[in-house]
Tab-separated table of C-alpha atoms and ligand atoms in Angstrom:
chain	number	residue	atom	x	y	z
A	1	MET	CA	3.202	86.362	-80.476
A	2	THR	CA	6.850	87.338	-80.765
A	3	ARG	CA	8.417	87.104	-84.180
A	4	ARG	CA	11.942	85.827	-84.444
A	5	LYS	CA	14.209	86.990	-87.200
A	6	PRO	CA	14.600	84.449	-90.017
A	7	THR	CA	17.640	82.196	-90.268
A	8	LEU	CA	19.785	82.664	-93.373
A	9	ALA	CA	22.055	80.014	-94.910
A	10	VAL	CA	24.718	81.242	-97.339
A	11	VAL	CA	25.960	78.420	-99.589
A	12	GLY	CA	29.231	79.468	-101.241
A	13	ALA	CA	30.072	81.975	-98.503
A	14	THR	CA	33.802	81.714	-99.246
A	15	GLY	CA	33.731	82.469	-102.985
A	16	ALA	CA	34.124	85.722	-104.909
A	17	VAL	CA	30.397	86.513	-104.638
A	18	GLY	CA	30.004	84.979	-101.168
A	19	SER	CA	32.732	87.153	-99.631
A	20	VAL	CA	31.016	90.252	-101.019
A	21	LEU	CA	27.639	89.086	-99.690
A	22	LEU	CA	29.144	88.844	-96.199
A	23	GLN	CA	30.285	92.485	-96.474
A	24	ILE	CA	26.854	93.514	-97.726
A	25	LEU	CA	25.107	91.680	-94.873
A	26	SER	CA	27.306	93.639	-92.480
A	27	GLN	CA	26.385	96.950	-94.144
A	28	ARG	CA	22.631	96.678	-94.720
A	29	ALA	CA	19.759	96.730	-92.209
A	30	ASP	CA	20.056	93.575	-90.133
A	31	VAL	CA	16.917	91.563	-90.852
A	32	TRP	CA	18.475	88.189	-90.083
A	33	GLY	CA	18.633	85.991	-86.992
A	34	ASP	CA	21.291	83.287	-87.302
A	35	ILE	CA	23.487	83.389	-90.401
A	36	ARG	CA	25.055	80.055	-91.386
A	37	LEU	CA	28.082	80.048	-93.655
A	38	ILE	CA	28.494	77.029	-95.907
A	39	SER	CA	31.156	75.988	-98.402
A	40	SER	CA	32.377	72.854	-100.173
A	41	ALA	CA	32.835	69.656	-98.245
A	42	VAL	CA	36.038	68.236	-99.629
A	43	PRO	CA	38.842	69.506	-101.812
A	44	GLU	CA	38.269	68.319	-105.346
A	45	ALA	CA	41.174	66.674	-107.120
A	46	GLY	CA	43.342	69.470	-108.421
A	47	GLY	CA	40.722	72.026	-107.323
A	48	GLN	CA	40.636	74.737	-104.720
A	49	GLU	CA	40.856	73.694	-101.116
A	50	SER	CA	37.650	73.548	-99.099
A	51	GLN	CA	37.190	76.470	-96.719
A	52	ALA	CA	34.987	74.458	-94.326
A	53	GLY	CA	36.270	74.786	-90.751
A	54	HIS	CA	37.731	78.244	-91.436
A	55	LYS	CA	36.135	81.358	-89.978
A	56	GLN	CA	34.673	84.313	-91.898
A	57	ALA	CA	33.493	87.597	-90.403
A	58	VAL	CA	29.859	88.562	-90.866
A	59	ARG	CA	28.133	91.397	-88.956
A	60	GLY	CA	31.403	91.749	-87.039
A	61	VAL	CA	31.323	88.183	-85.698
A	62	GLU	CA	33.838	85.502	-86.668
A	63	THR	CA	31.639	82.637	-87.822
A	64	GLU	CA	32.718	79.094	-88.607
A	65	VAL	CA	32.169	77.890	-92.172
A	66	VAL	CA	30.543	74.464	-92.301
A	67	ALA	CA	30.500	71.918	-95.114
A	68	LEU	CA	27.398	71.678	-97.314
A	69	SER	CA	25.003	68.948	-96.141
A	70	ALA	CA	21.272	68.431	-95.595
A	71	GLU	CA	21.872	69.047	-91.879
A	72	ALA	CA	23.607	72.362	-92.568
A	73	LEU	CA	20.564	73.499	-94.564
A	74	ALA	CA	17.816	72.066	-92.340
A	75	GLY	CA	15.647	74.662	-90.626
A	76	ALA	CA	17.025	77.646	-92.549
A	77	ASP	CA	14.225	80.039	-93.565
A	78	VAL	CA	16.105	81.442	-96.559
A	79	ALA	CA	19.079	79.811	-98.314
A	80	VAL	CA	21.105	81.941	-100.718
A	81	PHE	CA	23.108	79.843	-103.186
A	82	LEU	CA	26.335	81.440	-104.454
A	83	ALA	CA	27.871	78.165	-105.572
A	84	PRO	CA	28.549	76.441	-108.910
A	85	GLU	CA	25.517	75.667	-111.081
A	86	GLU	CA	25.600	71.912	-110.559
A	87	ILE	CA	25.788	72.346	-106.779
A	88	ALA	CA	22.754	74.654	-106.812
A	89	ALA	CA	20.863	72.285	-109.123
A	90	HIS	CA	21.355	69.411	-106.688
A	91	TRP	CA	21.158	71.157	-103.307
A	92	ALA	CA	18.549	73.905	-103.780
A	93	PRO	CA	15.695	71.349	-103.775
A	94	VAL	CA	17.246	69.813	-100.629
A	95	ALA	CA	17.142	73.239	-98.961
A	96	VAL	CA	13.501	73.690	-100.028
A	97	ALA	CA	12.646	70.247	-98.626
A	98	GLY	CA	14.272	71.358	-95.365
A	99	GLY	CA	11.921	74.363	-95.132
A	100	ALA	CA	13.870	77.151	-96.846
A	101	VAL	CA	13.012	79.520	-99.662
A	102	VAL	CA	16.030	79.459	-102.004
A	103	VAL	CA	17.544	82.494	-103.703
A	104	ASP	CA	19.918	81.200	-106.383
A	105	ALA	CA	22.574	83.319	-108.084
A	106	SER	CA	23.728	80.492	-110.362
A	107	PRO	CA	22.318	79.793	-113.837
A	108	ALA	CA	20.717	76.512	-112.661
A	109	PHE	CA	17.063	77.636	-112.502
A	110	ARG	CA	16.997	80.899	-114.480
A	111	GLY	CA	15.203	79.352	-117.459
A	112	ASP	CA	12.683	77.336	-115.403
A	113	PRO	CA	9.161	78.702	-116.021
A	114	ASP	CA	8.236	77.858	-112.409
A	115	VAL	CA	11.115	79.941	-111.038
A	116	PRO	CA	10.838	83.748	-111.066
A	117	LEU	CA	13.883	85.722	-112.200
A	118	ALA	CA	14.045	88.669	-109.853
A	119	VAL	CA	15.475	92.171	-110.082
A	120	PRO	CA	13.838	94.162	-107.274
A	121	GLU	CA	14.041	97.508	-109.116
A	122	ILE	CA	12.235	96.037	-112.146
A	123	ASN	CA	9.907	93.174	-111.179
A	124	PRO	CA	9.651	93.230	-107.343
A	125	HIS	CA	6.330	91.347	-107.257
A	126	CYS	CA	7.589	88.283	-109.104
A	127	VAL	CA	9.113	86.777	-105.928
A	128	ARG	CA	5.655	86.230	-104.413
A	129	SER	CA	4.853	83.394	-106.806
A	130	ARG	CA	7.499	80.672	-106.504
A	131	PRO	CA	5.954	77.253	-107.138
A	132	ARG	CA	9.275	75.444	-106.600
A	133	GLY	CA	10.247	77.489	-103.547
A	134	ILE	CA	13.131	78.934	-105.564
A	135	VAL	CA	13.773	82.466	-106.833
A	136	ALA	CA	16.621	82.929	-109.335
A	137	CYS	CA	18.761	85.992	-109.979
A	138	PRO	CA	19.927	86.928	-113.489
A	139	GLY	CA	23.596	86.752	-114.415
A	140	ASP	CA	26.071	89.547	-113.870
A	141	THR	CA	25.964	90.988	-117.407
A	142	THR	CA	22.163	91.123	-117.486
A	143	LEU	CA	22.216	92.787	-114.067
A	144	ALA	CA	24.796	95.319	-115.290
A	145	LEU	CA	22.355	96.677	-117.867
A	146	ILE	CA	18.814	95.719	-116.873
A	147	VAL	CA	18.093	98.399	-114.269
A	148	ALA	CA	18.955	101.195	-116.724
A	149	VAL	CA	17.353	99.553	-119.758
A	150	GLY	CA	14.252	98.616	-117.736
A	151	ALA	CA	13.775	102.243	-116.674
A	152	LEU	CA	13.998	103.432	-120.295
A	153	HIS	CA	11.708	100.602	-121.413
A	154	ALA	CA	8.996	101.758	-118.981
A	155	GLU	CA	8.813	105.066	-120.866
A	156	PHE	CA	9.763	104.296	-124.464
A	157	GLY	CA	9.014	100.538	-124.914
A	158	VAL	CA	12.146	98.638	-125.909
A	159	CYS	CA	11.968	96.436	-129.021
A	160	GLU	CA	15.619	95.591	-129.769
A	161	LEU	CA	18.923	95.413	-127.872
A	162	VAL	CA	22.406	94.969	-129.310
A	163	VAL	CA	24.895	94.672	-126.454
A	164	SER	CA	28.654	94.211	-126.247
A	165	ALA	CA	29.748	93.182	-122.775
A	166	TYR	CA	33.251	93.884	-121.437
A	167	GLN	CA	33.404	91.312	-118.663
A	168	ALA	CA	35.795	91.467	-115.711
A	169	ALA	CA	37.879	88.488	-114.575
A	170	SER	CA	35.944	88.088	-111.299
A	171	GLY	CA	32.896	87.129	-113.390
A	172	ALA	CA	34.731	83.780	-113.577
A	173	GLY	CA	34.968	83.629	-109.770
A	174	ARG	CA	37.948	83.484	-107.457
A	175	GLY	CA	39.774	81.356	-110.036
A	176	GLY	CA	39.363	84.084	-112.671
A	177	VAL	CA	40.902	86.760	-110.463
A	178	GLU	CA	43.771	84.481	-109.429
A	179	ALA	CA	44.457	83.640	-113.102
A	180	LEU	CA	44.471	87.302	-114.191
A	181	ARG	CA	46.800	88.286	-111.324
A	182	ALA	CA	49.194	85.412	-112.122
A	183	GLN	CA	49.219	86.355	-115.819
A	184	LEU	CA	49.823	90.043	-115.055
A	185	SER	CA	52.789	89.136	-112.907
A	186	ARG	CA	54.201	86.864	-115.635
A	187	VAL	CA	53.859	89.533	-118.333
A	188	ALA	CA	55.316	92.180	-116.006
A	189	GLY	CA	58.387	89.978	-115.534
A	190	ALA	CA	58.651	89.223	-119.254
A	191	GLY	CA	58.083	92.906	-120.112
A	192	ALA	CA	60.920	93.994	-117.832
A	193	ALA	CA	63.205	91.353	-119.343
A	194	SER	CA	62.337	92.433	-122.903
A	195	GLY	CA	63.090	96.070	-122.107
A	196	SER	CA	59.535	97.352	-122.769
A	197	GLY	CA	59.297	101.081	-122.365
A	198	SER	CA	62.969	101.896	-122.836
A	199	GLY	CA	63.760	103.090	-126.279
A	200	SER	CA	63.638	105.693	-128.938
A	201	GLY	CA	59.911	106.200	-129.252
A	202	ALA	CA	59.282	103.147	-131.423
A	203	VAL	CA	56.701	100.832	-129.853
A	204	THR	CA	58.685	97.716	-129.051
A	205	GLY	CA	58.796	94.950	-126.438
A	206	LEU	CA	56.134	92.626	-125.064
A	207	GLY	CA	52.782	92.918	-126.821
A	208	THR	CA	54.145	94.071	-130.168
A	209	THR	CA	54.920	90.708	-131.794
A	210	PRO	CA	52.357	87.952	-132.557
A	211	GLY	CA	52.422	85.266	-129.892
A	212	ASP	CA	54.758	87.006	-127.456
A	213	VAL	CA	52.028	87.570	-124.838
A	214	ARG	CA	50.953	83.928	-125.203
A	215	ARG	CA	54.567	82.788	-124.646
A	216	ALA	CA	54.943	85.051	-121.594
A	217	VAL	CA	51.686	83.824	-120.043
A	218	GLY	CA	52.309	80.150	-120.849
A	219	ASP	CA	49.780	77.393	-121.397
A	220	ASP	CA	47.880	77.863	-118.136
A	221	THR	CA	45.327	80.551	-118.919
A	222	GLY	CA	43.026	79.551	-116.029
A	223	PRO	CA	39.292	79.697	-116.816
A	224	PHE	CA	39.918	81.810	-119.945
A	225	PRO	CA	40.468	80.286	-123.409
A	226	ALA	CA	43.331	82.723	-124.214
A	227	PRO	CA	45.656	84.999	-122.226
A	228	LEU	CA	43.744	87.828	-120.549
A	229	ALA	CA	46.714	89.967	-119.500
A	230	LEU	CA	47.450	92.615	-122.173
A	231	ASN	CA	44.595	91.144	-124.203
A	232	VAL	CA	40.836	90.942	-124.714
A	233	VAL	CA	39.123	87.587	-125.244
A	234	PRO	CA	35.881	87.523	-127.246
A	235	TRP	CA	34.481	84.456	-125.530
A	236	SER	CA	32.853	83.399	-122.268
A	237	GLY	CA	30.771	80.324	-121.583
A	238	SER	CA	30.525	77.208	-123.678
A	239	PRO	CA	29.772	76.780	-127.407
A	240	ARG	CA	26.187	76.782	-128.648
A	241	GLU	CA	24.641	76.356	-132.087
A	242	GLY	CA	25.300	79.056	-134.654
A	243	GLY	CA	28.580	80.248	-133.115
A	244	TRP	CA	26.950	81.761	-130.024
A	245	SER	CA	28.253	81.187	-126.508
A	246	SER	CA	26.067	80.009	-123.624
A	247	GLU	CA	26.717	83.320	-121.870
A	248	GLU	CA	25.431	85.315	-124.869
A	249	LEU	CA	22.257	83.245	-125.148
A	250	ARG	CA	21.696	83.556	-121.410
A	251	ILE	CA	21.731	87.349	-121.609
A	252	ARG	CA	19.022	87.173	-124.281
A	253	ASP	CA	16.868	84.743	-122.290
A	254	GLU	CA	17.298	86.603	-119.007
A	255	VAL	CA	16.518	90.076	-120.368
A	256	ARG	CA	13.390	88.715	-122.067
A	257	LYS	CA	12.223	87.008	-118.863
A	258	VAL	CA	12.873	89.943	-116.504
A	259	LEU	CA	11.169	92.456	-118.817
A	260	ASP	CA	8.423	89.937	-119.667
A	261	LEU	CA	9.079	90.490	-123.375
A	262	PRO	CA	9.428	86.980	-124.853
A	263	GLY	CA	9.792	88.340	-128.407
A	264	LEU	CA	12.416	91.010	-127.653
A	265	GLN	CA	15.207	91.034	-130.241
A	266	VAL	CA	18.542	90.681	-128.411
A	267	ALA	CA	22.027	90.148	-129.831
A	268	ALA	CA	24.874	89.953	-127.290
A	269	THR	CA	28.633	89.641	-127.685
A	270	CYS	CA	30.683	88.815	-124.581
A	271	VAL	CA	34.309	89.899	-124.347
A	272	ARG	CA	36.504	89.186	-121.324
A	273	VAL	CA	38.783	92.138	-120.488
A	274	PRO	CA	41.751	92.430	-118.097
A	275	VAL	CA	39.744	94.174	-115.361
A	276	VAL	CA	39.519	92.570	-111.916
A	277	SER	CA	35.915	93.532	-111.084
A	278	ALA	CA	33.056	95.542	-112.648
A	279	HIS	CA	31.492	94.722	-115.986
A	280	SER	CA	30.878	97.327	-118.703
A	281	VAL	CA	28.284	97.064	-121.447
A	282	SER	CA	27.881	99.067	-124.638
A	283	VAL	CA	24.137	99.071	-125.393
A	284	HIS	CA	22.261	99.931	-128.592
A	285	ALA	CA	18.558	100.046	-127.653
A	286	ARG	CA	15.757	100.564	-130.181
A	287	PHE	CA	12.381	101.651	-128.851
A	288	GLU	CA	8.786	101.787	-130.067
A	289	ARG	CA	8.661	105.557	-129.572
A	290	GLU	CA	11.016	108.400	-130.476
A	291	VAL	CA	13.589	109.208	-127.824
A	292	THR	CA	15.471	112.309	-126.760
A	293	VAL	CA	18.687	112.410	-124.796
A	294	ALA	CA	17.188	115.026	-122.467
A	295	ARG	CA	14.269	112.752	-121.493
A	296	ALA	CA	16.541	109.700	-121.236
A	297	HIS	CA	18.772	111.713	-118.884
A	298	GLU	CA	15.769	112.664	-116.719
A	299	ILE	CA	14.632	109.045	-116.486
A	300	LEU	CA	18.082	107.687	-115.677
A	301	ALA	CA	18.844	110.440	-113.159
A	302	THR	CA	15.704	109.619	-111.167
A	303	SER	CA	15.600	105.813	-111.394
A	304	PRO	CA	16.402	103.824	-108.251
A	305	GLY	CA	19.718	101.976	-108.482
A	306	VAL	CA	21.004	104.103	-111.390
A	307	VAL	CA	23.586	106.895	-111.403
A	308	LEU	CA	23.758	109.094	-114.483
A	309	TYR	CA	27.375	110.126	-115.069
A	310	ASP	CA	27.402	111.647	-118.509
A	311	ASP	CA	29.490	114.689	-119.295
A	312	PRO	CA	32.240	113.488	-121.624
A	313	ALA	CA	33.498	117.015	-122.277
A	314	ALA	CA	34.371	117.169	-118.579
A	315	GLY	CA	35.782	113.624	-118.671
A	316	ASP	CA	32.730	112.228	-116.842
A	317	PHE	CA	31.757	108.741	-117.955
A	318	PRO	CA	31.738	105.495	-116.007
A	319	THR	CA	34.742	103.171	-116.034
A	320	PRO	CA	35.196	99.908	-114.111
A	321	ALA	CA	38.084	101.401	-112.140
A	322	ASP	CA	35.782	104.143	-110.807
A	323	VAL	CA	32.598	102.157	-110.116
A	324	VAL	CA	34.088	98.985	-108.604
A	325	GLY	CA	32.909	98.466	-105.015
A	326	THR	CA	29.758	100.558	-105.503
A	327	ASP	CA	26.157	99.365	-105.664
A	328	PRO	CA	24.450	101.253	-108.510
A	329	THR	CA	24.413	100.851	-112.255
A	330	TRP	CA	26.373	103.770	-113.716
A	331	VAL	CA	25.311	105.132	-117.101
A	332	GLY	CA	27.142	107.485	-119.435
A	333	ARG	CA	27.740	108.225	-123.139
A	334	VAL	CA	23.986	108.560	-123.740
A	335	ARG	CA	23.441	109.429	-127.401
A	336	ARG	CA	20.518	109.326	-129.807
A	337	SER	CA	21.473	107.145	-132.757
A	338	LEU	CA	22.427	109.250	-135.765
A	339	ASP	CA	20.305	107.231	-138.173
A	340	ASP	CA	17.298	106.341	-136.026
A	341	PRO	CA	15.350	108.743	-133.762
A	342	ARG	CA	13.948	105.722	-131.872
A	343	SER	CA	17.362	104.366	-130.782
A	344	LEU	CA	19.788	105.205	-127.994
A	345	GLU	CA	23.438	104.290	-127.462
A	346	LEU	CA	24.622	103.960	-123.840
A	347	PHE	CA	27.674	102.827	-121.902
A	348	VAL	CA	26.865	101.117	-118.624
A	349	CYS	CA	29.156	99.943	-115.798
A	350	GLY	CA	28.317	97.944	-112.676
A	351	ASP	CA	30.189	95.881	-110.108
A	352	ASN	CA	29.484	92.274	-111.110
A	353	LEU	CA	30.095	91.025	-107.567
A	354	ARG	CA	27.712	93.579	-105.997
A	355	LYS	CA	24.566	94.400	-108.058
A	356	GLY	CA	25.704	91.746	-110.533
A	357	ALA	CA	25.371	89.010	-107.919
A	358	ALA	CA	25.577	89.491	-104.126
A	359	LEU	CA	23.549	92.693	-103.779
A	360	ASN	CA	20.709	91.483	-106.003
A	361	ALA	CA	20.612	88.203	-104.043
A	362	ALA	CA	20.586	90.147	-100.745
A	363	GLN	CA	17.742	92.401	-101.946
A	364	VAL	CA	15.671	89.402	-103.028
A	365	ALA	CA	16.397	87.522	-99.788
A	366	GLU	CA	15.376	90.578	-97.738
A	367	ALA	CA	12.098	90.875	-99.664
A	368	ILE	CA	11.355	87.237	-98.865
A	369	ALA	CA	12.376	87.691	-95.212
A	370	ALA	CA	9.944	90.604	-94.930
A	371	GLU	CA	7.017	88.467	-96.052
A	372	LEU	CA	7.904	85.337	-94.039
A	373	SER	CA	5.942	85.051	-90.868
A	374	VAL	CA	8.373	83.354	-88.546
A	375	ASP	CA	7.058	82.544	-85.051
B	1	NAP	N1	31.384	86.009	-110.134
B	1	NAP	C1	30.360	86.709	-110.586
B	1	NAP	O1	30.499	87.883	-111.021
B	1	NAP	C2	28.967	86.120	-110.571
B	1	NAP	C3	27.892	86.936	-110.931
B	1	NAP	C4	26.595	86.398	-110.956
B	1	NAP	C5	26.400	85.076	-110.605
B	1	NAP	N2	27.480	84.318	-110.256
B	1	NAP	C6	27.215	82.918	-109.868
B	1	NAP	O2	27.465	82.822	-108.472
B	1	NAP	C7	27.972	81.521	-108.166
B	1	NAP	C8	29.292	81.674	-107.384
B	1	NAP	O3	30.223	82.333	-108.214
B	1	NAP	P1	31.648	82.820	-107.674
B	1	NAP	O4	32.159	83.698	-108.751
B	1	NAP	O5	31.550	83.343	-106.286
B	1	NAP	O6	32.476	81.446	-107.663
B	1	NAP	P2	33.765	81.064	-106.783
B	1	NAP	O7	34.560	82.260	-106.449
B	1	NAP	O8	34.434	79.956	-107.521
B	1	NAP	O9	33.141	80.498	-105.420
B	1	NAP	C9	32.400	79.293	-105.411
B	1	NAP	C10	31.828	79.056	-104.033
B	1	NAP	O10	31.054	77.854	-104.086
B	1	NAP	C11	31.581	76.939	-103.124
B	1	NAP	N3	31.548	75.565	-103.614
B	1	NAP	C12	32.272	75.039	-104.634
B	1	NAP	N4	32.008	73.729	-104.737
B	1	NAP	C13	31.129	73.431	-103.760
B	1	NAP	C14	30.517	72.249	-103.311
B	1	NAP	N5	30.765	71.049	-103.908
B	1	NAP	N6	29.663	72.305	-102.246
B	1	NAP	C15	29.434	73.487	-101.612
B	1	NAP	N7	30.002	74.647	-101.969
B	1	NAP	C16	30.835	74.619	-103.045
B	1	NAP	C17	33.026	77.363	-102.887
B	1	NAP	O11	33.447	76.854	-101.611
B	1	NAP	P3	35.024	76.562	-101.294
B	1	NAP	O12	35.589	77.880	-100.857
B	1	NAP	O13	34.973	75.570	-100.193
B	1	NAP	O14	35.642	76.071	-102.574
B	1	NAP	C18	32.874	78.878	-102.928
B	1	NAP	O15	32.365	79.338	-101.701
B	1	NAP	C19	28.131	80.790	-109.513
B	1	NAP	O16	27.004	79.990	-109.752
B	1	NAP	C20	28.162	81.920	-110.532
B	1	NAP	O17	27.653	81.530	-111.792
B	1	NAP	C21	28.756	84.808	-110.225
């Protein structure tokens, strides 16, 4: 019996995450037979134009992008969804009905008890039980911190997390990056006109008077509720009870599910920052047992998918500008809390388009491909 390599369908191949997945598929061991690239069918009113009919390179081959349909999905062995939540919610079951196992990067199924939430470094076995034929991936902020926190949890037993996430514009997709770039160019023009930087040493010009950045950016702030250029915006997602955002509650739910700790105390604050790609997270983690920085360093330095980069005296700590485009979770600023010998403070950075989305989806899809017996 000869085994053929499984067929992969990539839904959302033309988006911010999809484009990175195509690079990753070209870089990793080639476990796939045919790879189908799928995008939206029709331009939505006022929305981005459909990329169907265009070509994208994957594994060095220019491949035509086709519009999403039941026919495009039929017969695929694995379908990776990198599309908006409502598209995944509708079409993932169609892909399953057509014979595929679905790996979904959107939030659509993350909270479903019959859908495992997979991070291969932490819970690799969860993908084997998938009653709905769907495996979900956590969101980008959870993925930025979970590999490091999960490694520390295995030794010390985590019981509380307080996280502040500094989220890059590409977390809001292609539209987020386009909006940040447009805003930066508008403020650069307004800054030049206002004479920023020329003067006597007094801090003057754009960004020094209330409302002047808003006026320079204009009313169109893209997917962000306030200007992102020269600013930080303490909001992502939609409003939920008690003043929380959907994104903050998701982090709590996802961390609990991946670590299988339904009672874990988690408080998250999400802040959008004017960075193109790579999320950063400041983490306060309280454990059941006493911690030492030396032991935390040993654990982090030897955990798969983690790079310890922690020598502030030498200027060594992770920043988005340094880690963007890389796969691992980078950890620095490891400190034992001054007032609690059971707590650690960390600063974590990871590329939200790689481990935060496309790489995790690729790892999960490869694990499924390895177990599929395709004749
Ligand atoms: N960005 C991140 O850091 C990140 C991290 C983790 C998870 N995610 C999740 O990953 C998914 C994709 O995010 P993204 O940032 O890549 O978004 P994006 O840049 O806006 O790309 C969206 C993709 O979905 C496709 N699409 C849109 N409407 C469609 C439709 N009606 N039918 C079929 N395809 C459609 C788009 O195709 P066209 O090119 O034809 O418009 C494009 O390929 C989202 O669910 C997001 O929540 C994103």
